[in-house]
Short mmCIF file of C-alpha atoms and ligand atoms in Angstrom, two decimals:
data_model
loop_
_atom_site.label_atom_id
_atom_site.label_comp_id
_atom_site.label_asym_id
_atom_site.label_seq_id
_atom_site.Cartn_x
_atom_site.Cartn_y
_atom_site.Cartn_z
CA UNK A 791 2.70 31.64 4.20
CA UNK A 792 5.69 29.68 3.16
CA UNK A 793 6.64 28.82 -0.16
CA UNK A 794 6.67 24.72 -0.24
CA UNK A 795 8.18 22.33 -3.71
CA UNK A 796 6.16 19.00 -3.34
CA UNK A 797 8.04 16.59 -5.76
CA UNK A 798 5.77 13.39 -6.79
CA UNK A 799 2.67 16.16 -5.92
CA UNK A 800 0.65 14.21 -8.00
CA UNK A 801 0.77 10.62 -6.77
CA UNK A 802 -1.40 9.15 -4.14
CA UNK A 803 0.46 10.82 -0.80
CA UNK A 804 1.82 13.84 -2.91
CA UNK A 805 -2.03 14.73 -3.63
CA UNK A 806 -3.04 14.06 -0.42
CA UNK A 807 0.07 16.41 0.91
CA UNK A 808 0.12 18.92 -1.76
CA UNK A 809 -3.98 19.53 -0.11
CA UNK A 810 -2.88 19.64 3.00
CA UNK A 811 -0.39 22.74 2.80
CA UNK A 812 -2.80 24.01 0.82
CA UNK A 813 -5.44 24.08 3.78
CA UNK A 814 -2.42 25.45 5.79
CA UNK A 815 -2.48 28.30 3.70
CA UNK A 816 0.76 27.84 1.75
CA UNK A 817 1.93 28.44 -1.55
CA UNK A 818 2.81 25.11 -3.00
CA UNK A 819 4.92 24.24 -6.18
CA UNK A 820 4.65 20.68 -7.78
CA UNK A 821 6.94 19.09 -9.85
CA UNK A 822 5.55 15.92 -11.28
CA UNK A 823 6.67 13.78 -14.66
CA UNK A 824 2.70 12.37 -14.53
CA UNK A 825 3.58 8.80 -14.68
CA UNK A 826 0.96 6.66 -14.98
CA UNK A 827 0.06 6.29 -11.23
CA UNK A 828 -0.25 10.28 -11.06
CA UNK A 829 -3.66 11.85 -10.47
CA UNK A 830 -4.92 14.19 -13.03
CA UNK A 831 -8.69 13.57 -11.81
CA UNK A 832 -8.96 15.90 -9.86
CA UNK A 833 -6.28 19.16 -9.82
CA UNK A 834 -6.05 21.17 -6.84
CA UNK A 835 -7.35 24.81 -8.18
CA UNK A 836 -5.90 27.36 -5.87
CA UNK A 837 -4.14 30.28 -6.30
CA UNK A 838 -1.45 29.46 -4.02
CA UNK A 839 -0.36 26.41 -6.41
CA UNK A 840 2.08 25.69 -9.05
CA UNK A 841 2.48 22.64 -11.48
CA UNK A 842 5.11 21.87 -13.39
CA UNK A 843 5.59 18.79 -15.72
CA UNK A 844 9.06 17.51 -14.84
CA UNK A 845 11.12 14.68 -14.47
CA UNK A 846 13.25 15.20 -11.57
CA UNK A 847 16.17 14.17 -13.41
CA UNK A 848 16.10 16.96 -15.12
CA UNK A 849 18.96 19.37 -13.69
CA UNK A 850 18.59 22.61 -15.50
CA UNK A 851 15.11 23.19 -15.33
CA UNK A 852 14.62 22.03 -11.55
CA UNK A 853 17.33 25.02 -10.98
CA UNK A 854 15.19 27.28 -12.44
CA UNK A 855 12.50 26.21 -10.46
CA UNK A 856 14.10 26.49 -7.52
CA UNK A 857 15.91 30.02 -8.34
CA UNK A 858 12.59 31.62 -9.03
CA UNK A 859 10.74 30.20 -6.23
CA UNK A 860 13.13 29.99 -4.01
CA UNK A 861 11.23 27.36 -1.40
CA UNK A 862 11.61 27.00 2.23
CA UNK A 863 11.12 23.49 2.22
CA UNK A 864 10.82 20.44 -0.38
CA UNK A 865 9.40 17.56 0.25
CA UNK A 866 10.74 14.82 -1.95
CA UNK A 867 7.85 12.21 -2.62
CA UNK A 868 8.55 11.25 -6.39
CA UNK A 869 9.37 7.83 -6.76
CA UNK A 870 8.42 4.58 -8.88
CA UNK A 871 6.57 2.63 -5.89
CA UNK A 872 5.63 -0.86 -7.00
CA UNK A 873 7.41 -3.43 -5.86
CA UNK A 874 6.13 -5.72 -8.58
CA UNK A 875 6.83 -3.52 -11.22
CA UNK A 876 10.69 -3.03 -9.95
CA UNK A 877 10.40 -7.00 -10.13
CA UNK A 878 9.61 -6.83 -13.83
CA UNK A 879 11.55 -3.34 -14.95
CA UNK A 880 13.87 -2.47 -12.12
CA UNK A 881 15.73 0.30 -14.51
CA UNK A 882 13.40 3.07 -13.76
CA UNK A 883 13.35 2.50 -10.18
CA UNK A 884 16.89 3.30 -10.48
CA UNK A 885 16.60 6.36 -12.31
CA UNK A 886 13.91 7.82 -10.39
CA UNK A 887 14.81 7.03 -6.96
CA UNK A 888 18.45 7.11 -6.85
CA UNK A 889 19.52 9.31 -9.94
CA UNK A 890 16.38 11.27 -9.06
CA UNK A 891 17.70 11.65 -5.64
CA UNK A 892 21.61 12.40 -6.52
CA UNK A 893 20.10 15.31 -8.92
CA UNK A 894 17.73 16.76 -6.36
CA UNK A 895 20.75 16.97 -3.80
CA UNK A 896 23.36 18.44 -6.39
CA UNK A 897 20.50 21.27 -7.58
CA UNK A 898 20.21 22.14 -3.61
CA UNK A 899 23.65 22.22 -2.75
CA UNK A 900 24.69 24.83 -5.49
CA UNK A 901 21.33 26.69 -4.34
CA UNK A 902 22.31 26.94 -1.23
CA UNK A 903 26.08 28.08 -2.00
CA UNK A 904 24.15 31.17 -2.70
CA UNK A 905 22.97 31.28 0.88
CA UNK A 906 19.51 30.25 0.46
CA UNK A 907 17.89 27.95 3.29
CA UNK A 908 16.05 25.26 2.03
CA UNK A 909 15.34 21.75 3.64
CA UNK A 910 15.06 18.70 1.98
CA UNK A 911 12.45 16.44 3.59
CA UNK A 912 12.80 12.61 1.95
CA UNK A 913 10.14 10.09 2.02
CA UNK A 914 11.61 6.99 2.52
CA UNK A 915 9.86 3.70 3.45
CA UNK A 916 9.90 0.62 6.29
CA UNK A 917 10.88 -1.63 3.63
CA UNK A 918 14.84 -0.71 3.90
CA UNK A 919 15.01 -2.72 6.68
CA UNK A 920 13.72 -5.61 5.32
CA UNK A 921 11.55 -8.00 6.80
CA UNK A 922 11.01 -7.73 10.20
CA UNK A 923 9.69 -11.36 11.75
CA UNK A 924 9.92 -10.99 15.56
CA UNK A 925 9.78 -7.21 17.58
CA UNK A 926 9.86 -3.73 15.35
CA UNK A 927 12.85 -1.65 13.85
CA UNK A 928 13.58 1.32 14.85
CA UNK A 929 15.72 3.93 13.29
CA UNK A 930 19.39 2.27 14.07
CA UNK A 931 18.77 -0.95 12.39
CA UNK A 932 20.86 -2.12 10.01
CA UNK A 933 19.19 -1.53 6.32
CA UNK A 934 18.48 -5.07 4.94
CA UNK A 935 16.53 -4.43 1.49
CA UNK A 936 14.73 -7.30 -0.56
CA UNK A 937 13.13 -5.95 -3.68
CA UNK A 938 14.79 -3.52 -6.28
CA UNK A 939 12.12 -0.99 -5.27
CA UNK A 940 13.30 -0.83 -1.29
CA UNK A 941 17.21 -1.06 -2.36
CA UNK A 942 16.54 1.73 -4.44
CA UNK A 943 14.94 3.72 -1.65
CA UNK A 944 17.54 2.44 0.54
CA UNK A 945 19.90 3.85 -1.45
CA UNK A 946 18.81 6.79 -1.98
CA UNK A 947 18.67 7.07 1.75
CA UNK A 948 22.65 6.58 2.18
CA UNK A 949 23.11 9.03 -0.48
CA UNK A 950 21.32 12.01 1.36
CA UNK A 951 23.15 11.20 4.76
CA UNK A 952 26.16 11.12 2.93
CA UNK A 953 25.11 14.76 2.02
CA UNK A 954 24.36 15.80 5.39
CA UNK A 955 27.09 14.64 6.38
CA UNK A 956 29.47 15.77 3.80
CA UNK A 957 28.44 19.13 2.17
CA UNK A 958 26.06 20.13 5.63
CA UNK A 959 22.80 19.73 3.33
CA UNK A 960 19.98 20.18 5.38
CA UNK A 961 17.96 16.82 4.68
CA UNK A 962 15.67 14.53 7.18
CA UNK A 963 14.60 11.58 6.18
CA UNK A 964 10.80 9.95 7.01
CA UNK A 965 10.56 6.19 7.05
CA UNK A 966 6.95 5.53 7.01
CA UNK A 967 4.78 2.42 7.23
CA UNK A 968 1.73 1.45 4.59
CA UNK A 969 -0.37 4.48 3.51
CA UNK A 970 -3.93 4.25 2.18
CA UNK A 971 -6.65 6.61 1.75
CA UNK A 972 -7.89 8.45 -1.11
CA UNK A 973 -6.63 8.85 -4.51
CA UNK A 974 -4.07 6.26 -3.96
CA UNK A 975 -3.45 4.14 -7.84
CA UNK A 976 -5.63 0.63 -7.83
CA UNK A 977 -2.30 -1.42 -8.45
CA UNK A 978 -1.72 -1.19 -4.34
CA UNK A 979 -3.17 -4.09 -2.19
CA UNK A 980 -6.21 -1.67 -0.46
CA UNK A 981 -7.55 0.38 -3.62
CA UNK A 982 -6.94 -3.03 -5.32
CA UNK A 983 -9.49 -4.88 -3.37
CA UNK A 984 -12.08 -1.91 -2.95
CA UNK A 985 -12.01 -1.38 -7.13
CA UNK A 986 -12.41 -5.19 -7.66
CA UNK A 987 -15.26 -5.07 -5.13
CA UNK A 988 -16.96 -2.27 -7.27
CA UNK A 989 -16.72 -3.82 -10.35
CA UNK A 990 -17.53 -7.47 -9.46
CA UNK A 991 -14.42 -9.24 -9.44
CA UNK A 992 -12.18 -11.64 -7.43
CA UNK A 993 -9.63 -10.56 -4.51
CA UNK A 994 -6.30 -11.62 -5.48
CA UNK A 995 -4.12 -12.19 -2.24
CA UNK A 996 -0.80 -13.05 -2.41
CA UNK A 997 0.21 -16.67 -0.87
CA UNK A 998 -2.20 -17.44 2.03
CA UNK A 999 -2.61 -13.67 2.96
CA UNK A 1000 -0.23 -14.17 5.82
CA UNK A 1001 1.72 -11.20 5.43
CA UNK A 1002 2.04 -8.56 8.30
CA UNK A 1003 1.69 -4.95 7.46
CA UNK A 1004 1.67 -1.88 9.46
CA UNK A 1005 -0.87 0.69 8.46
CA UNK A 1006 -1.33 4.41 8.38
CA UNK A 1007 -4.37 7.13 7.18
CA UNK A 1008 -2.30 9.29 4.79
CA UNK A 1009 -4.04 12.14 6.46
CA UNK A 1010 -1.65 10.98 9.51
CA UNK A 1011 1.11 10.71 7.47
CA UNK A 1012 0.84 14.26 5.50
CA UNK A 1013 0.63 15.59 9.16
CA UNK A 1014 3.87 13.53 10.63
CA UNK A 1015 5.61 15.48 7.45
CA UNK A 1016 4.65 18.75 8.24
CA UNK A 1017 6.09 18.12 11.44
CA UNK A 1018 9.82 16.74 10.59
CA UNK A 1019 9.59 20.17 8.27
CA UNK A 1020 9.20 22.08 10.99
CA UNK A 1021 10.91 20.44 13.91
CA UNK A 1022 12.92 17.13 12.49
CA UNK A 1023 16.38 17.32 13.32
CA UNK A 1024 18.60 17.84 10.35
CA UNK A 1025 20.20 14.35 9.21
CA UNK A 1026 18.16 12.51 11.48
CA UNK A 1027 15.80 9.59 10.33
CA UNK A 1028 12.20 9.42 11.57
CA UNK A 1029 10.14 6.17 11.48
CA UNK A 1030 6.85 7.41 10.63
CA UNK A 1031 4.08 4.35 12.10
CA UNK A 1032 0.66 3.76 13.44
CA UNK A 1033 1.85 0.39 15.52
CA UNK A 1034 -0.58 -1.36 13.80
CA UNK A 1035 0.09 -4.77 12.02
CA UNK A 1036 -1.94 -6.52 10.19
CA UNK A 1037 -2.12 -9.90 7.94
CA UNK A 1038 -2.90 -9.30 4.50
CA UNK A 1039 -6.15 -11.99 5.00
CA UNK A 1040 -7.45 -10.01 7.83
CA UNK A 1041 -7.25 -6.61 6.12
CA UNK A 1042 -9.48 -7.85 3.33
CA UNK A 1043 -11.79 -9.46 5.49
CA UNK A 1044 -12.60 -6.12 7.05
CA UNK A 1045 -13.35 -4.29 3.82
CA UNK A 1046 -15.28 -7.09 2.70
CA UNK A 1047 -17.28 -6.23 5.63
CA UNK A 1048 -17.47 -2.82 5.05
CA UNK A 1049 -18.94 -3.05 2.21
CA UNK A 1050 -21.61 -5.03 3.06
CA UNK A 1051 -22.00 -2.93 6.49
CA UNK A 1052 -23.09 0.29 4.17
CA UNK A 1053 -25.55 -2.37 2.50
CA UNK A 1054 -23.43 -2.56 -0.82
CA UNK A 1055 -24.27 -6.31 -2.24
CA UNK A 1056 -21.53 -7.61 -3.55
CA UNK A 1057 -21.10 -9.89 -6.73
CA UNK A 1058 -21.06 -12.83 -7.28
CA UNK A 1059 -17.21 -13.22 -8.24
CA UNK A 1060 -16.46 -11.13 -5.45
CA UNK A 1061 -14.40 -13.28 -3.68
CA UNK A 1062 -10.71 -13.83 -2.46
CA UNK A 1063 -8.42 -15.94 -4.53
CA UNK A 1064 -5.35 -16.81 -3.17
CA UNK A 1065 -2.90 -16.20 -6.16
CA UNK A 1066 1.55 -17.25 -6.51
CA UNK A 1067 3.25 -15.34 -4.26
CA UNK A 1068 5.80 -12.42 -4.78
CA UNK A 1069 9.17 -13.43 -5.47
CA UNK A 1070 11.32 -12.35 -2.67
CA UNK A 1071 8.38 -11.59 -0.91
CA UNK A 1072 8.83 -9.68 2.77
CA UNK A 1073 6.91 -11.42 5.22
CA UNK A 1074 6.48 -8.74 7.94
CA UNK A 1075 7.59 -4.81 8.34
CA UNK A 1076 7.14 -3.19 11.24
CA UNK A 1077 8.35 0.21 12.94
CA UNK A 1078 9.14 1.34 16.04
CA UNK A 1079 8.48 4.84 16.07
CA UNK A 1080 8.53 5.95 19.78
CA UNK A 1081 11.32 8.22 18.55
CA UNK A 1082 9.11 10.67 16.57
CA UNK A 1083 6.01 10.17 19.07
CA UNK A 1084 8.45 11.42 21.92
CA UNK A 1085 10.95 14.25 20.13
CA UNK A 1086 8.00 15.31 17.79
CA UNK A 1087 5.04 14.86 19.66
CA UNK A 1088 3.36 13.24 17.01
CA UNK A 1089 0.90 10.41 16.86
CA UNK A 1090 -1.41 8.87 14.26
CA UNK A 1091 -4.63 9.73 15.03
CA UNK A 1092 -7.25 7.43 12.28
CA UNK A 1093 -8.25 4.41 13.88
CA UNK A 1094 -7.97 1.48 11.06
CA UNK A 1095 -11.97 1.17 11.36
CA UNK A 1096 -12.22 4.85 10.48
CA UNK A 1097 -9.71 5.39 8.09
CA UNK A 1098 -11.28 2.61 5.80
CA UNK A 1099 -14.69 3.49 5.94
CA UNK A 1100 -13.77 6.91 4.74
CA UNK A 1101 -11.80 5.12 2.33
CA UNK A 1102 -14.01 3.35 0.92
CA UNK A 1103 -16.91 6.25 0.96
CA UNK A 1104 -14.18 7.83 -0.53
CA UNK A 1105 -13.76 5.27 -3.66
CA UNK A 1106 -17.51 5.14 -3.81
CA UNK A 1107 -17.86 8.85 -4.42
CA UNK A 1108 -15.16 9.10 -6.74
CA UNK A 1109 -15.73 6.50 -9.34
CA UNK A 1110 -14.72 8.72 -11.64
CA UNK A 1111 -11.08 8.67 -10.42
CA UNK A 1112 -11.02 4.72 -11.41
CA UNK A 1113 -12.66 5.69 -14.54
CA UNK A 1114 -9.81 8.02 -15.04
CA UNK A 1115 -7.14 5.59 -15.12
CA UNK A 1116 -6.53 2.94 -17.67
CA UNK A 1117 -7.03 -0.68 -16.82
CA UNK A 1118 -3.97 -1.80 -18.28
CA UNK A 1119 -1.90 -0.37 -15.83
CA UNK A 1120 -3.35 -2.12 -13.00
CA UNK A 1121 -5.31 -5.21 -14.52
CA UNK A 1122 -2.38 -7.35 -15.06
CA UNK A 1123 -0.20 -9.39 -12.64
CA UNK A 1124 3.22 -8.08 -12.56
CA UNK A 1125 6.38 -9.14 -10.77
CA UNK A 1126 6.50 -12.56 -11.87
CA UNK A 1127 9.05 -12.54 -14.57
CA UNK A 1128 12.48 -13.56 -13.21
N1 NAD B 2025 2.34 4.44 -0.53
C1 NAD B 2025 2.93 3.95 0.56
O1 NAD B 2025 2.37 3.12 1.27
C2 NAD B 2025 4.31 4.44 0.94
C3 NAD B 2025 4.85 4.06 2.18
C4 NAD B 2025 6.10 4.55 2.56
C5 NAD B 2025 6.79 5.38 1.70
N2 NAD B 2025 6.27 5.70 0.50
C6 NAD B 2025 7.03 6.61 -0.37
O2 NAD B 2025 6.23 7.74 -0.62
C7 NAD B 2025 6.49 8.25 -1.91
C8 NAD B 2025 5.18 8.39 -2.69
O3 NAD B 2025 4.52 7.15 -2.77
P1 NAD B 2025 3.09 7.06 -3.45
O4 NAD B 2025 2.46 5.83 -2.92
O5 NAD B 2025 2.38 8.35 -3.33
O6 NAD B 2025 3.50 6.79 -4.97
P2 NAD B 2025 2.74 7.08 -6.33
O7 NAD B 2025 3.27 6.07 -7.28
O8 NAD B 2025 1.29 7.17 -6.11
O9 NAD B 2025 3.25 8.53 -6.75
C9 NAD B 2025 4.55 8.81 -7.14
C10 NAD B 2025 4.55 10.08 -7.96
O10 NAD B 2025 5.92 10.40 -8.26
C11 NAD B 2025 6.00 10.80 -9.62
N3 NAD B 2025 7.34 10.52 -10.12
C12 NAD B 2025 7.96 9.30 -10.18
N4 NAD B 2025 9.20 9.44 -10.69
C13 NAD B 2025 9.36 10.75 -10.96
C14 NAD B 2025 10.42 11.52 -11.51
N5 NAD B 2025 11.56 10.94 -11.91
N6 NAD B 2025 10.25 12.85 -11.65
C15 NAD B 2025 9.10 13.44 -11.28
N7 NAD B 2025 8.05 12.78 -10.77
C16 NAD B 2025 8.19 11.45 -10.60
C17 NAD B 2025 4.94 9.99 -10.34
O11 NAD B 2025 4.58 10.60 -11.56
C18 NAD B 2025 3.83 9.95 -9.31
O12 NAD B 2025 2.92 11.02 -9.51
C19 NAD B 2025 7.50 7.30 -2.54
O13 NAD B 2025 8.78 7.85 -2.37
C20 NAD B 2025 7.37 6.03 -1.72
O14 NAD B 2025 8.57 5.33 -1.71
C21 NAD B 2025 5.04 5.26 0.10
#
């Protein structure tokens, strides 16, 4: 058993991540401010887990934390993660992922002055590099950030090899594609469309729906992590993909028809509006990830089909987690005020 900090354990892939070690039978601490997008539906209840309500910003009590626990590993998922919401109130993004970041690194440096081992495993995203409209970037290409949200990841990325490269700080970084599964916050394009499904209204999609993503089952995802822990070269960067692209439109379509495939009827204003377009708006990400698939030996292993039908079995099981969250903080359009 190792002892494992999850930071951002309580959003949509720290929940899913934070269950995972637990199934691997380690003791996991979580440090999470419980912003709105956090889970609090449904608490892992385990002996072998810690929670703490912190921001990571702040310094002395993340010591502590750390002192007392003294963690092999920490996987550093907190972050403010919506693009349209860093459209409309960048400032937190700011705080959170790059102030966030600079603390985290300071707190493990002077831990590790007292000769504790710790690694630092960042979660980083494809959107540094921008949009990607012909072939797939792989780890050496340049950054190229559009939205406050991905320059703030992006910048929290320089920071940390700046670390590794300056003070030795033992930090990978993943850059991963789209996640969805369960307990992921209704404001993101997948949970979006399955919640409006289940409660009867339209499918807002952004311009025509032509915009490429590349998706992954978080399950895959949690499981690429565990891996860079354990075998990810120190200040290397791992794209973290399923090689999977696909147009906003098309993604939609096939939950539309998975709904009505498990016999769900659907209502009447059930259907997809095509709504103004994001400013700045990326029109295609995509990764190249041979790297990890050939030094890791890692592979996503949901097929899309699979991954959203237990999605969406998911959702349908756990109406309460909807229920949970308050529609104002995913009912309105955001990221339209420039
Ligand atoms: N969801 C995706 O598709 C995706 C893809 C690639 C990378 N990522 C990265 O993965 C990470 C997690 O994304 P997510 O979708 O689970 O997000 P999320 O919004 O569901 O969860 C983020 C969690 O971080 C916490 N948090 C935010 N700021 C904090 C702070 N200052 N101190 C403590 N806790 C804080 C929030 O309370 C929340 O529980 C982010 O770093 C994101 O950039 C996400």
């Amino acid at each position: 058993m190792k002892k494992i900090l999850v930071t951002g354990g309580s959003g949509f892939i720290g929940s899913n991540l934070v269950n995972y070690l637990i199934k691997k039978n380690h003791f996991v601490i979580n440090i999470d401010k419980l912003a709105y997008s956090s889970n609090t539906y449904n608490k892992p209840q385990n002996k072998n887990y810690k929670f703490f309500k912190l921001d990571i910003n702040n310094k002395n009590q993340l010591k502590k934390i750390i002192e007392k626990y003294k963690p092999e590993c920490l996987f550093n998922i907190a972050a403010e993660t919506h693009v349209d919401r860093s459209i409309d109130s960048p400032f937190q993004f700011m705080h959170s992922n790059i102030m966030g970041v600079f603390n985290l690194l300071e707190v493990i440096k002077n831990f590790r002055k007292k000769n504790k081992k710790i690694k630092l495993v960042h979660i980083s995203t494809d959107e540094v590099y921008g949009d990607i409209k012909i072939n797939r970037s792989n780890e050496k290409y340049p950054y190229n950030p559009s939205s406050p949200y991905s320059a703030s990841k992006a910048s929290a990325d320089h920071l940390i090899k700046s670390y590794v490269r300056t003070y030795n700080l033992p930090a990978v970084i993943s850059n991963c594609c789209n996640n969805y599964g369960p307990y992921q916050f209704p404001e993101k394009l997948i949970p979006k469309m399955i919640t409006n499904i289940l409660n009867n209204r339209p499918l807002p999609i952004y311009a025509k729906g032509q915009n490429s993503r590349e998706w992954i089952y978080v399950e895959d995802h949690c499981e690429a992590l565990y891996k860079i822990f354990k075998k990810g070269k120190i200040g290397e960067s791992y794209n973290v993909g399923s090689n999977l692209n696909l147009k906003n439109i098309d993604l939609v379509k096939m939950i539309l028809k998975i709904f009505k495939k498990k016999g769900f009827k659907l209502g009447k204003k059930v259907k997809i509006k095509f709504v103004k377009d994001r400013p700045g708006h990326d029109f295609r990400y995509a990764l190249n990830s041979k790297k990890i698939f050939k030094e890791l030996k890692w592979k996503s292993k949901t097929n899309i089909n699979k991954g959203l039908n237990n999605t969406v079995d998911w959702y349908l099981k756990n109406k309460k987690f909807i229920r949970s969250i308050s529609k104002k903080h995913y009912s309105t359009r955001l990221g339209l005020k420039i």
